[in-house]
PDB file of C-alpha atoms in Angstrom:
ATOM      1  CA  UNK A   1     121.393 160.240 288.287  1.00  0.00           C
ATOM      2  CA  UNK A   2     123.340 156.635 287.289  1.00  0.00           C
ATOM      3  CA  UNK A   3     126.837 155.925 285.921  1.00  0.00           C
ATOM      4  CA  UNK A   4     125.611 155.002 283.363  1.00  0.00           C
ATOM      5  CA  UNK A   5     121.832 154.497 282.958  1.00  0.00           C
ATOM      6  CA  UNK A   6     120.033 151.209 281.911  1.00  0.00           C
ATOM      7  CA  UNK A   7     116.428 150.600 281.906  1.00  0.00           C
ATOM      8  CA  UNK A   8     115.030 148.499 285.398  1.00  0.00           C
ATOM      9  CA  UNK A   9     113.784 145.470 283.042  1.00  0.00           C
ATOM     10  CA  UNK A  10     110.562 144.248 284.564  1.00  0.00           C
ATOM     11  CA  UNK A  11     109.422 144.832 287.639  1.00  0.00           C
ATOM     12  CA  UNK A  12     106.713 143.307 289.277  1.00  0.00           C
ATOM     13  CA  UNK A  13     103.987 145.230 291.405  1.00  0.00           C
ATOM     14  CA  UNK A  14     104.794 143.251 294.567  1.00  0.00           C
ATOM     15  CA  UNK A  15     108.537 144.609 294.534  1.00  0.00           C
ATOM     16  CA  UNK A  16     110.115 146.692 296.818  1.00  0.00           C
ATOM     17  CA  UNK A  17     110.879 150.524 296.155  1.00  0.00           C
ATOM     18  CA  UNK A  18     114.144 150.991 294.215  1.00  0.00           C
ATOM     19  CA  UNK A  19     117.387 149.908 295.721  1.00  0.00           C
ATOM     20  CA  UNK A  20     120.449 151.975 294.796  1.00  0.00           C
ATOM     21  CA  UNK A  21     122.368 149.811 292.998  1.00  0.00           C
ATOM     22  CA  UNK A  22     126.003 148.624 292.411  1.00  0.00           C
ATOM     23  CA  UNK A  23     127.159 147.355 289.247  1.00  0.00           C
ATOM     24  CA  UNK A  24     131.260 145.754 289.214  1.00  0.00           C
ATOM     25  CA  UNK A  25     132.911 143.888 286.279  1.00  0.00           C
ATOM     26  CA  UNK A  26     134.801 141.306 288.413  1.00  0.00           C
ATOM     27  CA  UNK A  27     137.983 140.937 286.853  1.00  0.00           C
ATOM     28  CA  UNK A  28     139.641 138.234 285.354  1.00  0.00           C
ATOM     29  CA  UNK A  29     142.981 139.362 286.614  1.00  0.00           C
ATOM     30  CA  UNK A  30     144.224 141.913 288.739  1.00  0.00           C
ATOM     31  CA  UNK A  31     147.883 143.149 288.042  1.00  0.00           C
ATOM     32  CA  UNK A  32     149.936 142.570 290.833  1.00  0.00           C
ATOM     33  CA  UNK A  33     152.452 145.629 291.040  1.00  0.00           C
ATOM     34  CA  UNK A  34     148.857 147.650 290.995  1.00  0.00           C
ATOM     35  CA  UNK A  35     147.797 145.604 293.875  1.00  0.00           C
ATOM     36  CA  UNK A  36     151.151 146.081 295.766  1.00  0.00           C
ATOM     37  CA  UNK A  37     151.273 149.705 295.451  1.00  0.00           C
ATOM     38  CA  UNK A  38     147.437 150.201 295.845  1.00  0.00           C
ATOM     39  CA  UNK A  39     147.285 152.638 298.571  1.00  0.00           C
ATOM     40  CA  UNK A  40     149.961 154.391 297.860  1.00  0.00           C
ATOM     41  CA  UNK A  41     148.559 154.639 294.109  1.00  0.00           C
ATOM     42  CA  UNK A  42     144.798 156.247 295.656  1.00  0.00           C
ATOM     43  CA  UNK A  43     146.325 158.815 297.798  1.00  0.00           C
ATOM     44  CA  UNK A  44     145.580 161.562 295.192  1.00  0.00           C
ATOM     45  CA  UNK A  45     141.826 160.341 295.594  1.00  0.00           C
ATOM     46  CA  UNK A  46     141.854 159.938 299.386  1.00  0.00           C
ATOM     47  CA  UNK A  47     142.812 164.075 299.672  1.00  0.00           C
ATOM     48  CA  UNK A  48     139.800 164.910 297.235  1.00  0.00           C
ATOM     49  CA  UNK A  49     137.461 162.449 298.956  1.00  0.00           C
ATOM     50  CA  UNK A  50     138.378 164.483 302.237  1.00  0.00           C
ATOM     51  CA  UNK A  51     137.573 168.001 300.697  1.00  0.00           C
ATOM     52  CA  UNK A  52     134.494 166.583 298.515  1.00  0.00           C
ATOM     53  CA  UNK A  53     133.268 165.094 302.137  1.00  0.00           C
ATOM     54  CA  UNK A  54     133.216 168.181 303.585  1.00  0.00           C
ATOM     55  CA  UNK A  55     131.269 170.012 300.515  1.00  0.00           C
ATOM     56  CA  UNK A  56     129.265 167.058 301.108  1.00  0.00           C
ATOM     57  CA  UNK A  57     128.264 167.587 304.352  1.00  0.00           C
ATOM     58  CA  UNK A  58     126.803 171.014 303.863  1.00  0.00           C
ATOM     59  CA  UNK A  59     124.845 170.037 300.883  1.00  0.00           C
ATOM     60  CA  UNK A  60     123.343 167.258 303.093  1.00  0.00           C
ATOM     61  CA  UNK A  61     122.174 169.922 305.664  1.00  0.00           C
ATOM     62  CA  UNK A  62     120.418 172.303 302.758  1.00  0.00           C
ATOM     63  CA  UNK A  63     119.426 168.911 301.159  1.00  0.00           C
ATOM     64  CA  UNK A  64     117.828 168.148 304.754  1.00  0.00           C
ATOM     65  CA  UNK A  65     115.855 171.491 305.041  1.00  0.00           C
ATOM     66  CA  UNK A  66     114.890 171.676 301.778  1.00  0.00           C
ATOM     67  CA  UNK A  67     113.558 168.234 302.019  1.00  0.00           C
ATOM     68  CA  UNK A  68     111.326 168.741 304.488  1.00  0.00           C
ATOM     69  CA  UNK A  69     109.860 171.673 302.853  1.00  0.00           C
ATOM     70  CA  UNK A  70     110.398 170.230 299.193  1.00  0.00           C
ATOM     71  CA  UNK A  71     109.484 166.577 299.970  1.00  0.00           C
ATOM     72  CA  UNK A  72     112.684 165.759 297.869  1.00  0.00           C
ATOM     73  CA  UNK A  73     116.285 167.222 297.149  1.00  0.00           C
ATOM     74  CA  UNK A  74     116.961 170.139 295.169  1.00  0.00           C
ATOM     75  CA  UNK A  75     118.346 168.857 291.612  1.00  0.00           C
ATOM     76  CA  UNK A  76     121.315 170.850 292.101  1.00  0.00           C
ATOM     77  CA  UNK A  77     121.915 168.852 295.608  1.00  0.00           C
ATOM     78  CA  UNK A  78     120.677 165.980 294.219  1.00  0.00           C
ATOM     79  CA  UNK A  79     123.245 165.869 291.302  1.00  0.00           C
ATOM     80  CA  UNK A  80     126.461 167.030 293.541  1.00  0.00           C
ATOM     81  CA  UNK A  81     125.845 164.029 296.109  1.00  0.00           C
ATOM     82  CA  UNK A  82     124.305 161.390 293.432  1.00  0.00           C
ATOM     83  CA  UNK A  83     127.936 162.137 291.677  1.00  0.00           C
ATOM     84  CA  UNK A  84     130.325 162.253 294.892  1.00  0.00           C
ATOM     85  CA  UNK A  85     128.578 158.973 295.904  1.00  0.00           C
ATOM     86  CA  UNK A  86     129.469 157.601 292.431  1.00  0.00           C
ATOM     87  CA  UNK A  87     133.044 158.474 292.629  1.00  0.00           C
ATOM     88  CA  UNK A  88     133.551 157.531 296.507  1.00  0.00           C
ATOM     89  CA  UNK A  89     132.302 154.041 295.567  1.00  0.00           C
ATOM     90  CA  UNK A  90     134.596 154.023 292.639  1.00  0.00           C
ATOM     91  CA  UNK A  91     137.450 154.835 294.592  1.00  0.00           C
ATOM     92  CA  UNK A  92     136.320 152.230 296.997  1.00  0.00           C
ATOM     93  CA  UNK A  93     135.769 149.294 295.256  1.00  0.00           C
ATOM     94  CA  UNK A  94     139.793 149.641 293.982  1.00  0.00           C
ATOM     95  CA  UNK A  95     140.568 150.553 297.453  1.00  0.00           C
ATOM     96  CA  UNK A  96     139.036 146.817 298.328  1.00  0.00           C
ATOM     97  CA  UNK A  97     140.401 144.916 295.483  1.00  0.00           C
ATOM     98  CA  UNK A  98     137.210 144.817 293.566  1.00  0.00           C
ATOM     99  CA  UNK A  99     138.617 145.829 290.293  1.00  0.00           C
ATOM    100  CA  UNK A 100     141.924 146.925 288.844  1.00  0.00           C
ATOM    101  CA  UNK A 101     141.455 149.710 286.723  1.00  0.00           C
ATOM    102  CA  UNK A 102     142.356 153.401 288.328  1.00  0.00           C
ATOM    103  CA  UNK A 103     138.916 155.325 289.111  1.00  0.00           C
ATOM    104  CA  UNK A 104     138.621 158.450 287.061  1.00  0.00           C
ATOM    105  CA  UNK A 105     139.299 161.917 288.947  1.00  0.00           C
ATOM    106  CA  UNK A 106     135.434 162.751 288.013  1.00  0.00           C
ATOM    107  CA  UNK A 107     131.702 162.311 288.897  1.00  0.00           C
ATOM    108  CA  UNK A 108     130.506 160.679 285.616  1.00  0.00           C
ATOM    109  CA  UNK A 109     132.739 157.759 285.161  1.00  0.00           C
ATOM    110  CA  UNK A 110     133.057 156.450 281.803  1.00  0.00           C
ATOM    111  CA  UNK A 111     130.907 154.363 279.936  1.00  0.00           C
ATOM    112  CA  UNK A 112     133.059 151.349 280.272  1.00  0.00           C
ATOM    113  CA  UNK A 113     134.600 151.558 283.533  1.00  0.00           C
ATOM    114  CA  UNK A 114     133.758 148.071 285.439  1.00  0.00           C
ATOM    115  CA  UNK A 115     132.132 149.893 288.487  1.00  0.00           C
ATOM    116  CA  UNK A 116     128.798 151.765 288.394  1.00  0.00           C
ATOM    117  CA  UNK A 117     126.464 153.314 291.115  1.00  0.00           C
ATOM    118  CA  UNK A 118     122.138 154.017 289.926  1.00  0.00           C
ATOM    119  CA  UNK A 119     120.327 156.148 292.115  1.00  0.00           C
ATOM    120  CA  UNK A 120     116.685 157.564 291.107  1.00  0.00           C
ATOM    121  CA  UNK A 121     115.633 160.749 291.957  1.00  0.00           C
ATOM    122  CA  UNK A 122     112.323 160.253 293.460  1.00  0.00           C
ATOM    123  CA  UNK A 123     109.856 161.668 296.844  1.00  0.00           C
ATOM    124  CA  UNK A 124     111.071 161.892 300.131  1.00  0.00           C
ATOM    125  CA  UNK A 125     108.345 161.212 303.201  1.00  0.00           C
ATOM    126  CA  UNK A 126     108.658 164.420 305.274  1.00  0.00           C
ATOM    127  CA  UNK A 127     108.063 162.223 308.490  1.00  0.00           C
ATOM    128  CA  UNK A 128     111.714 159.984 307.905  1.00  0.00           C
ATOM    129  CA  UNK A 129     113.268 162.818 307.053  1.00  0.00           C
ATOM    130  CA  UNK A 130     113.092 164.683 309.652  1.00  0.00           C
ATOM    131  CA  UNK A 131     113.416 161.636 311.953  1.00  0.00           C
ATOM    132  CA  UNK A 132     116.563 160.655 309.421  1.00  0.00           C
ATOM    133  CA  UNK A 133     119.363 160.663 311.844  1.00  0.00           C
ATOM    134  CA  UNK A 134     117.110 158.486 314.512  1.00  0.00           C
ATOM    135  CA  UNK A 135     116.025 156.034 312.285  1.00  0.00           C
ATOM    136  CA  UNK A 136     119.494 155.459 310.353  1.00  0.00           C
ATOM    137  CA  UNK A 137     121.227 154.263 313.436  1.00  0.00           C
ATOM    138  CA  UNK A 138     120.586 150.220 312.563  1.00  0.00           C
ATOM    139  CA  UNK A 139     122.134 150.292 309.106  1.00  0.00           C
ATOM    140  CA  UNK A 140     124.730 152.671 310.355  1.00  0.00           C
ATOM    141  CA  UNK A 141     125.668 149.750 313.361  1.00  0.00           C
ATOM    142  CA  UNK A 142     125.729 147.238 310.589  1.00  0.00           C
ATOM    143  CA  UNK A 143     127.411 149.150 307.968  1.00  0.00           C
ATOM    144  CA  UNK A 144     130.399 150.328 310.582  1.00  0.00           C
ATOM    145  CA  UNK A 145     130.429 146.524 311.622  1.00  0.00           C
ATOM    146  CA  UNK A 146     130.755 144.998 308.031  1.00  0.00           C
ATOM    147  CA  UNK A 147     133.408 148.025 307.368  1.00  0.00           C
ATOM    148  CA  UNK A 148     135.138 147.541 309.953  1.00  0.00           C
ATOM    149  CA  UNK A 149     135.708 143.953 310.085  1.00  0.00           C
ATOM    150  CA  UNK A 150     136.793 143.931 306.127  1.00  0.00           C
ATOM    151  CA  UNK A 151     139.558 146.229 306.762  1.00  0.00           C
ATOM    152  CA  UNK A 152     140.549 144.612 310.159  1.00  0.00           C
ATOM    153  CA  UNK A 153     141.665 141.865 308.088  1.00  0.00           C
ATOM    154  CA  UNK A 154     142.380 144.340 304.918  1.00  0.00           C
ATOM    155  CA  UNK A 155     146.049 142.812 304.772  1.00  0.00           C
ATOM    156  CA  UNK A 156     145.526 139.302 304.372  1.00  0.00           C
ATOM    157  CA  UNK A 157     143.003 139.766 301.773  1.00  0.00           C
ATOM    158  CA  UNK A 158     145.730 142.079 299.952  1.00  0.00           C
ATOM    159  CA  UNK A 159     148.156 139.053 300.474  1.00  0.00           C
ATOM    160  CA  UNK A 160     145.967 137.083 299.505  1.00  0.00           C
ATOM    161  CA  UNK A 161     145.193 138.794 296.095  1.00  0.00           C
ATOM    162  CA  UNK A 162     148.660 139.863 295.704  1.00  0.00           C
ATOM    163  CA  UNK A 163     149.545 136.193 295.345  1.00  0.00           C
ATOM    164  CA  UNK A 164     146.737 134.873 293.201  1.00  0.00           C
ATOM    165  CA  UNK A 165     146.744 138.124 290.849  1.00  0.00           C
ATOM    166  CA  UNK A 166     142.887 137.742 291.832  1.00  0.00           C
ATOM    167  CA  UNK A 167     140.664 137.741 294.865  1.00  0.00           C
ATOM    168  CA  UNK A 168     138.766 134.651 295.406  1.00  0.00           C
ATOM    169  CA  UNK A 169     135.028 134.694 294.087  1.00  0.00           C
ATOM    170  CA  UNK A 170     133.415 134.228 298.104  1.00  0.00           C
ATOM    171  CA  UNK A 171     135.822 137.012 299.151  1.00  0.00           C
ATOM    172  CA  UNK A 172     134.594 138.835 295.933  1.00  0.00           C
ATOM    173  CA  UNK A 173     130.727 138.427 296.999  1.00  0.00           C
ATOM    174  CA  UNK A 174     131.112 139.236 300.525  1.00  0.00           C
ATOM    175  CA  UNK A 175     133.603 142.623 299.902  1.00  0.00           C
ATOM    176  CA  UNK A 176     130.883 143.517 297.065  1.00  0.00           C
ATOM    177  CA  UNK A 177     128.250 143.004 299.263  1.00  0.00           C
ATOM    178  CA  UNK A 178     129.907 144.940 301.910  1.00  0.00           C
ATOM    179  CA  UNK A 179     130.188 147.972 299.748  1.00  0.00           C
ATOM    180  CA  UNK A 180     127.266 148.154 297.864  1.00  0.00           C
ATOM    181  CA  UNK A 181     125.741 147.938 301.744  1.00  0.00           C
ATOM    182  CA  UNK A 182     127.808 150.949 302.284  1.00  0.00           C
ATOM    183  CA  UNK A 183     126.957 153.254 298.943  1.00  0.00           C
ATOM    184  CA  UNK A 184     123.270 152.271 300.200  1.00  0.00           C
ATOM    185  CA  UNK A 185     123.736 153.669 303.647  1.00  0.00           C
ATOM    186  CA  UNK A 186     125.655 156.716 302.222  1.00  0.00           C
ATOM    187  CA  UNK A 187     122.643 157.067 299.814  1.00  0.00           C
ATOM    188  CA  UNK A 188     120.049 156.681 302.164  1.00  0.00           C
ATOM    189  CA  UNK A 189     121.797 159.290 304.975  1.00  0.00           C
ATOM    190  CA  UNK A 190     122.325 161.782 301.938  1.00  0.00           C
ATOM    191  CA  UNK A 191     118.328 161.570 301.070  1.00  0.00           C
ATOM    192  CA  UNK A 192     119.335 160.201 297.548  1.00  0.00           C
ATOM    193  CA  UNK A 193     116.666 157.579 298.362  1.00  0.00           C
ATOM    194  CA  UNK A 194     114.161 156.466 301.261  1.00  0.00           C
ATOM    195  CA  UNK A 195     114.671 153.187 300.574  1.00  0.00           C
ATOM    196  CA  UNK A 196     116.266 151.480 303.858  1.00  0.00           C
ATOM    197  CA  UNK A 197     119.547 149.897 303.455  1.00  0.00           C
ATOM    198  CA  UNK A 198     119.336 146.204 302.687  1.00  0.00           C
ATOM    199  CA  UNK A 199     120.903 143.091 300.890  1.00  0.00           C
ATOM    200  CA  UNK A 200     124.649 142.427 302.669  1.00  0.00           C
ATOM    201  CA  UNK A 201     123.829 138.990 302.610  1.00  0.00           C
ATOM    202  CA  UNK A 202     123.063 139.326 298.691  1.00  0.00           C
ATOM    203  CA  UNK A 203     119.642 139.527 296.768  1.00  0.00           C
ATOM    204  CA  UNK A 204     117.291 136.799 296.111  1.00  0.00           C
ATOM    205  CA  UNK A 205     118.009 136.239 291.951  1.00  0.00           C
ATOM    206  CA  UNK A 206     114.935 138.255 291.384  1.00  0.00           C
ATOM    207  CA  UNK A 207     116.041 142.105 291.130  1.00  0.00           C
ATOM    208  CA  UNK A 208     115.439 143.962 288.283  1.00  0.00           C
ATOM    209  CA  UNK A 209     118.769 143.707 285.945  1.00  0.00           C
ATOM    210  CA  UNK A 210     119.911 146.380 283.428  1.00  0.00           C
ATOM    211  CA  UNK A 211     119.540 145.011 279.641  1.00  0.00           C
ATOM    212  CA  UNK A 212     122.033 142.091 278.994  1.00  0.00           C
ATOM    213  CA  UNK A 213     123.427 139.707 281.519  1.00  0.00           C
ATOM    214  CA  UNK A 214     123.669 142.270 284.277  1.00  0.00           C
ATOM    215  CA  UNK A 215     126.580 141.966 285.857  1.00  0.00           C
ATOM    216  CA  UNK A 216     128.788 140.005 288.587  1.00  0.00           C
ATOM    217  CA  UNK A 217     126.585 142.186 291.734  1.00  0.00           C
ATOM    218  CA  UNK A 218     123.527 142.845 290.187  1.00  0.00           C
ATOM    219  CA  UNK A 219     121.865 140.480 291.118  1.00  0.00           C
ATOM    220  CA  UNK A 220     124.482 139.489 293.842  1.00  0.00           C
ATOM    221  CA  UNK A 221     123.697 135.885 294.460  1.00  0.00           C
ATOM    222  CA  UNK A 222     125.967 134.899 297.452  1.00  0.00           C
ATOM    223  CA  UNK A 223     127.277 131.753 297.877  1.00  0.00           C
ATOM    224  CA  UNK A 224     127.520 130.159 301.279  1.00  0.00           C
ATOM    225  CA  UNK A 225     131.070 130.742 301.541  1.00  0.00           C
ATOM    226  CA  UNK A 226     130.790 134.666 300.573  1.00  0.00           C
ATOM    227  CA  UNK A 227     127.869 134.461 303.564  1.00  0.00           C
ATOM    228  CA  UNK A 228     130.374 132.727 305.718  1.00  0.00           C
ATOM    229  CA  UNK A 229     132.693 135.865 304.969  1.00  0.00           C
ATOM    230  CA  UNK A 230     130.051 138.539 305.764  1.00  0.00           C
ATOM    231  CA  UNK A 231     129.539 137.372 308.667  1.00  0.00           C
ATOM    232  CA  UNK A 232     133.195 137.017 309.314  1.00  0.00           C
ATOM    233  CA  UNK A 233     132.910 140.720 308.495  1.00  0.00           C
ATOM    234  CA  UNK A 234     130.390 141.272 311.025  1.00  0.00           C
ATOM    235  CA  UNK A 235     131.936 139.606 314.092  1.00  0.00           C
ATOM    236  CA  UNK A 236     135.820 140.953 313.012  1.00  0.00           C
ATOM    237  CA  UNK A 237     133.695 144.184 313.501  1.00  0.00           C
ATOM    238  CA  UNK A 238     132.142 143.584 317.102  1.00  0.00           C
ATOM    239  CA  UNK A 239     135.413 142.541 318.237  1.00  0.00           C
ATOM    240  CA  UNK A 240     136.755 145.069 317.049  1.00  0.00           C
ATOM    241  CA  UNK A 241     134.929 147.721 318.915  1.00  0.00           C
ATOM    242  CA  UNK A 242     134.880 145.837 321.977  1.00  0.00           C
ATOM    243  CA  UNK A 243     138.494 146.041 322.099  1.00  0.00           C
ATOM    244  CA  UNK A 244     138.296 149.350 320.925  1.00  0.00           C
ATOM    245  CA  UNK A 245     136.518 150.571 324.013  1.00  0.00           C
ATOM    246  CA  UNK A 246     137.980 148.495 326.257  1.00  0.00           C
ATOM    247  CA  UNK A 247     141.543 149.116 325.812  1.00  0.00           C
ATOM    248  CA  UNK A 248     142.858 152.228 327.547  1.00  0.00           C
ATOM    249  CA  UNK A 249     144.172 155.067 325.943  1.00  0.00           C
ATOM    250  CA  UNK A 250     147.232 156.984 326.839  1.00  0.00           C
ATOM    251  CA  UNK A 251     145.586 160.218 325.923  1.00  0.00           C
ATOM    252  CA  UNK A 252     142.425 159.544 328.178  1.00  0.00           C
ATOM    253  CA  UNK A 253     142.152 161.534 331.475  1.00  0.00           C
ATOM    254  CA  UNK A 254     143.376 159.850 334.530  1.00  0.00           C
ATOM    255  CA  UNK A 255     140.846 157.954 336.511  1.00  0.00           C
ATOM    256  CA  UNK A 256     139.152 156.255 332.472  1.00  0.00           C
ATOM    257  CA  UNK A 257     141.287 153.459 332.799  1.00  0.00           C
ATOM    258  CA  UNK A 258     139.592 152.103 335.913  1.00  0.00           C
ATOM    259  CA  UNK A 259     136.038 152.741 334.493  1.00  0.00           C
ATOM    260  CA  UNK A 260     137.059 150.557 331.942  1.00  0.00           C
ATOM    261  CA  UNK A 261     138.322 147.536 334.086  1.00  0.00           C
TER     262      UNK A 261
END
């Protein structure tokens, strides 16, 4: 299922298996009374996210069994978390200043909407399914990381594109990359795909492109300064959750405090 299906272009033998993949318009402009009231302006989405999430998490348990059975997902599952997926990223990528426009209260987003998500239906191994949970804990360290550290800072890169009416192209490439990291992680956990989740630090120039010029993340091509952010990102993160779990908390039992010194 895509948002909005293009063919692959040419792809050569020695190429990986299919990548989910994030299309975003980057916008000329961004309007800034949209910008200031951003949050307040998803909160609709945020309380269907939550119930979709749990729906979500029920169809990945069938989607789970019946892989391992199957060797793929249902369609029915299939379609339900291909188009969640679509629409969480959507909501996303506004939520991070990607693009401007509101995201549409509905799985298939329109045809010109500057944000798309492809996924391919295709076979699941048996074996990494039903080792799934073991071997997504890597990606889900580095996703939770990148994540984290992008919305530690979340204010100053609202400032910062509440006061240009834009965000800045290396802030673009490295909050793109960070998301399209996360759809692939969400992807890969939902059995949407086996491919492992790859590319925060952007793709070679060589991915497959839709027909046309592609667009501003597919290919991503990362400068060094959007690199320089990610990994920002990724040490914002660490820091983060060091504090996290060093800091005591006032609802902890007595006696956690001095485990933590």
């Amino acid at each position: 299922m895509a948002d909005g299906r293009w063919s692959p272009g040419h792809v050569s033998p020695e190429v990986a298996e299919f990548q989910p993949a994030l299309d975003v318009v980057e916008p000329a402009r961004q309007r800034r009374l949209t910008v200031l009231l951003r949050f307040l302006l998803l909160l609709p989405h945020f309380v269907v996210l939550f119930f979709l999430c749990v729906v979500a998490a029920v169809m990945v348990v069938v989607g789970w069994f019946s892989a391992l059975v199957l060797g793929r997902l249902p369609d029915p599952v299939f379609r339900f978390l291909a188009g969640r997926l679509g629409y969480q990223t959507r909501v996303l990528a506004n939520e991070m200043l990607l693009v401007d426009r509101y995201p549409p209260f509905s799985f298939r987003a329109p045809g010109d909407y500057p944000v798309r998500v492809e996924v391919r239906p295709t076979g699941l191994n048996r074996l990494a399914v039903l080792f799934r949970l073991l071997l997504m804990i890597p990606a889900l360290v580095v996703q939770a990381l990148a994540v984290t550290g992008w919305f530690t800072l979340s204010f100053v890169w609202w400032l910062v594109t509440l006061i240009l009416g834009r965000m800045p192209k290396p802030l673009f490439e490295a909050t793109a990359a960070t998301l399209r990291h996360q759809m692939r992680f969400e992807a890969y956990v939902s059995m949407l795909t086996p491919a492992y989740p790859k590319g925060l630090f952007g793709d070679d120039g060589l991915e497959a492109v839709p027909y046309g010029n592609g667009s501003a993340t597919r290919p991503l091509i990362m400068s060094r300064a959007g690199g320089t952010f990610v990994v920002l990102f990724l040490v914002l993160g660490l820091a983060s959750s060091v504090t996290w779990s060093t800091v005591p908390h006032d609802d902890e039992p007595p006696g956690t405090y001095r485990l933590h010194r």
